[in-house]
C-alpha atoms as one frame of an Amber mdcrd trajectory, in Angstrom:
protein
  12.488  -1.685  21.808  11.115  -2.783  18.449  12.274  -1.267  15.297   9.668
   0.713  13.348   8.850  -1.403  10.265   7.199   1.139   7.528   7.207  -0.353
   3.933   5.752   2.152   1.404   4.475   1.883  -2.232   6.500   5.373  -3.495
   4.767   5.211  -6.774   1.394   5.273  -5.689   1.100   9.038  -5.134   2.841
   9.676  -8.622   0.503   7.003 -10.740  -2.691   7.487  -8.830  -4.989  10.231
  -7.671  -6.089   8.972  -4.430  -9.590   9.641  -3.036 -10.337   7.653   0.196
  -7.977   6.003   2.667  -8.491   3.139   4.918  -6.639   1.043   7.342  -6.928
  -2.648   7.102  -5.420  -5.711   8.807  -3.879  -8.520   7.031  -4.266 -12.373
   7.595  -0.741 -13.819   7.750   0.937 -17.065   8.926   3.828 -17.093  11.180
   6.757 -16.991   8.918   5.052 -13.994   6.826   5.019 -11.997  10.177   8.296
 -12.538  10.736   9.734 -11.653   7.362   7.533  -8.436   7.732   9.261  -7.801
  10.952  12.629  -8.183   9.197  11.511  -5.705   6.407  11.629  -8.139   3.744
   8.721  -7.360   1.854   7.627  -5.006  -1.051   4.021  -3.631  -2.048   5.437
  -1.523  -5.162   3.325  -3.738  -7.698   0.355  -4.895  -5.923  -3.185  -3.976
  -5.999  -6.138  -5.192  -4.080  -9.326  -7.178  -5.793 -12.484  -8.343  -4.510
 -13.332 -12.431  -5.011 -17.016 -13.834  -5.526 -17.667 -13.828  -1.601 -16.936
 -10.180  -1.427 -13.655 -10.757   0.634 -10.824  -8.021  -0.387  -7.417  -9.699
  -1.164  -4.049  -8.003  -1.961  -2.481  -9.385  -4.877   1.218  -9.657  -6.096
   2.263  -8.394  -2.452   5.814  -9.874  -2.073   6.853 -11.206   1.449  10.148
 -12.910   1.161  10.425 -16.475   2.368  11.721 -16.489   6.199  15.377 -17.494
   6.478  14.823 -19.717   9.062  11.559 -21.205   8.205  11.411 -24.966   7.212
   8.814 -26.799   5.415   6.135 -24.369   7.256   7.328 -21.511   5.086   5.104
 -19.581   3.109   4.643 -18.610  -0.762   6.108 -15.100  -1.234   3.699 -14.095
  -3.955   0.607 -15.798  -2.504  -2.732 -13.786  -2.008  -3.514 -12.242   1.352
  -6.794 -11.312   2.909  -7.633  -7.877   3.923  -9.800  -7.039   7.080 -12.124
  -4.625   7.100 -15.665  -3.788   8.479 -18.681  -5.035   6.432 -19.840  -1.462
   5.921 -16.409  -0.425   4.435 -16.269  -3.646   2.366 -19.618  -2.925   0.843
 -18.770   0.821   0.058 -15.375  -0.119  -1.340 -17.030  -2.955  -3.735 -19.730
  -0.610  -5.046 -17.256   2.178  -5.924 -14.767  -0.342  -7.709 -17.725  -1.991
  -9.780 -19.732   1.133 -10.678 -17.155   3.726 -11.239 -13.943   1.391 -12.431
 -11.738   2.687  -9.617  -9.018   0.819  -8.268  -7.497  -0.145  -4.574  -3.985
   0.366  -4.116  -1.679  -0.385  -0.976  -0.002   2.481   0.267   2.089   1.516
   3.376   2.574  -1.714   5.218   3.461  -1.307   8.987   3.241  -2.977  12.388
   1.077  -1.299  14.923   1.928  -0.533  18.672   0.229  -3.657  19.691   2.488
  -5.765  17.019  -0.059  -6.277  14.287   0.656  -6.019  10.770  -1.727  -3.308
   9.153  -1.849  -1.884   5.697  -2.969   1.529   4.373  -5.149   1.288   1.398
  -6.753   3.738  -1.011  -9.499   3.936  -3.230  -7.658   5.488  -6.162  -8.205
   6.702 -10.076  -5.058   6.500 -12.550  -3.628   9.724 -13.749  -3.323  10.696
 -17.244   0.122  11.676 -18.835  -0.526  15.371 -18.499  -1.392  15.079 -15.103
   1.752  13.179 -14.185   3.771  15.863 -15.782   2.012  18.675 -14.082   3.047
  16.690 -10.767   6.557  16.530 -11.943   6.616  20.363 -12.654   4.998  21.167
  -9.305   7.588  19.152  -7.511  10.356  20.910  -9.516   9.090  24.475  -8.536
   8.745  23.643  -5.188  12.193  22.304  -4.692  13.725  25.486  -6.491  11.375
  27.571  -4.187  12.674  26.083  -0.900  16.386  26.333  -2.346  15.759  30.356
  -3.008  14.036  30.663   0.131  17.283  28.575   2.165  19.638  31.146   0.364
  18.069  34.102   1.816  17.402  33.156   5.245
């Protein structure tokens, strides 16, 4: 039985307001997928960007070098291509260009067929007062749960 790989970007929901979510495949080399299976990857500071041909790439995603890789090993911070339908790519490209939204990775995982996938979201950056409100809501929910636990 294979262990579950679920690498998350925990700061994304706090720093951005998520509008649309998509699941995309990733083009990886052999040593990259082996490092991901060992949970040696991070998407904390990464974002997605289009190139001149209209292809979507994830930038600043870190996949550590494979321990047993020889000269075939990969670069840890290389740009990696994301695979989506042409219709989804056109929609995302239009949204990013016209409204100034950004595309951020939320989760990197391996599906049941053994393929690496990434959940990405079309997002809008939160202002400082929105972040404060998020913190306040989280604290209120935590206090409410404590009170419910005491009286149950």
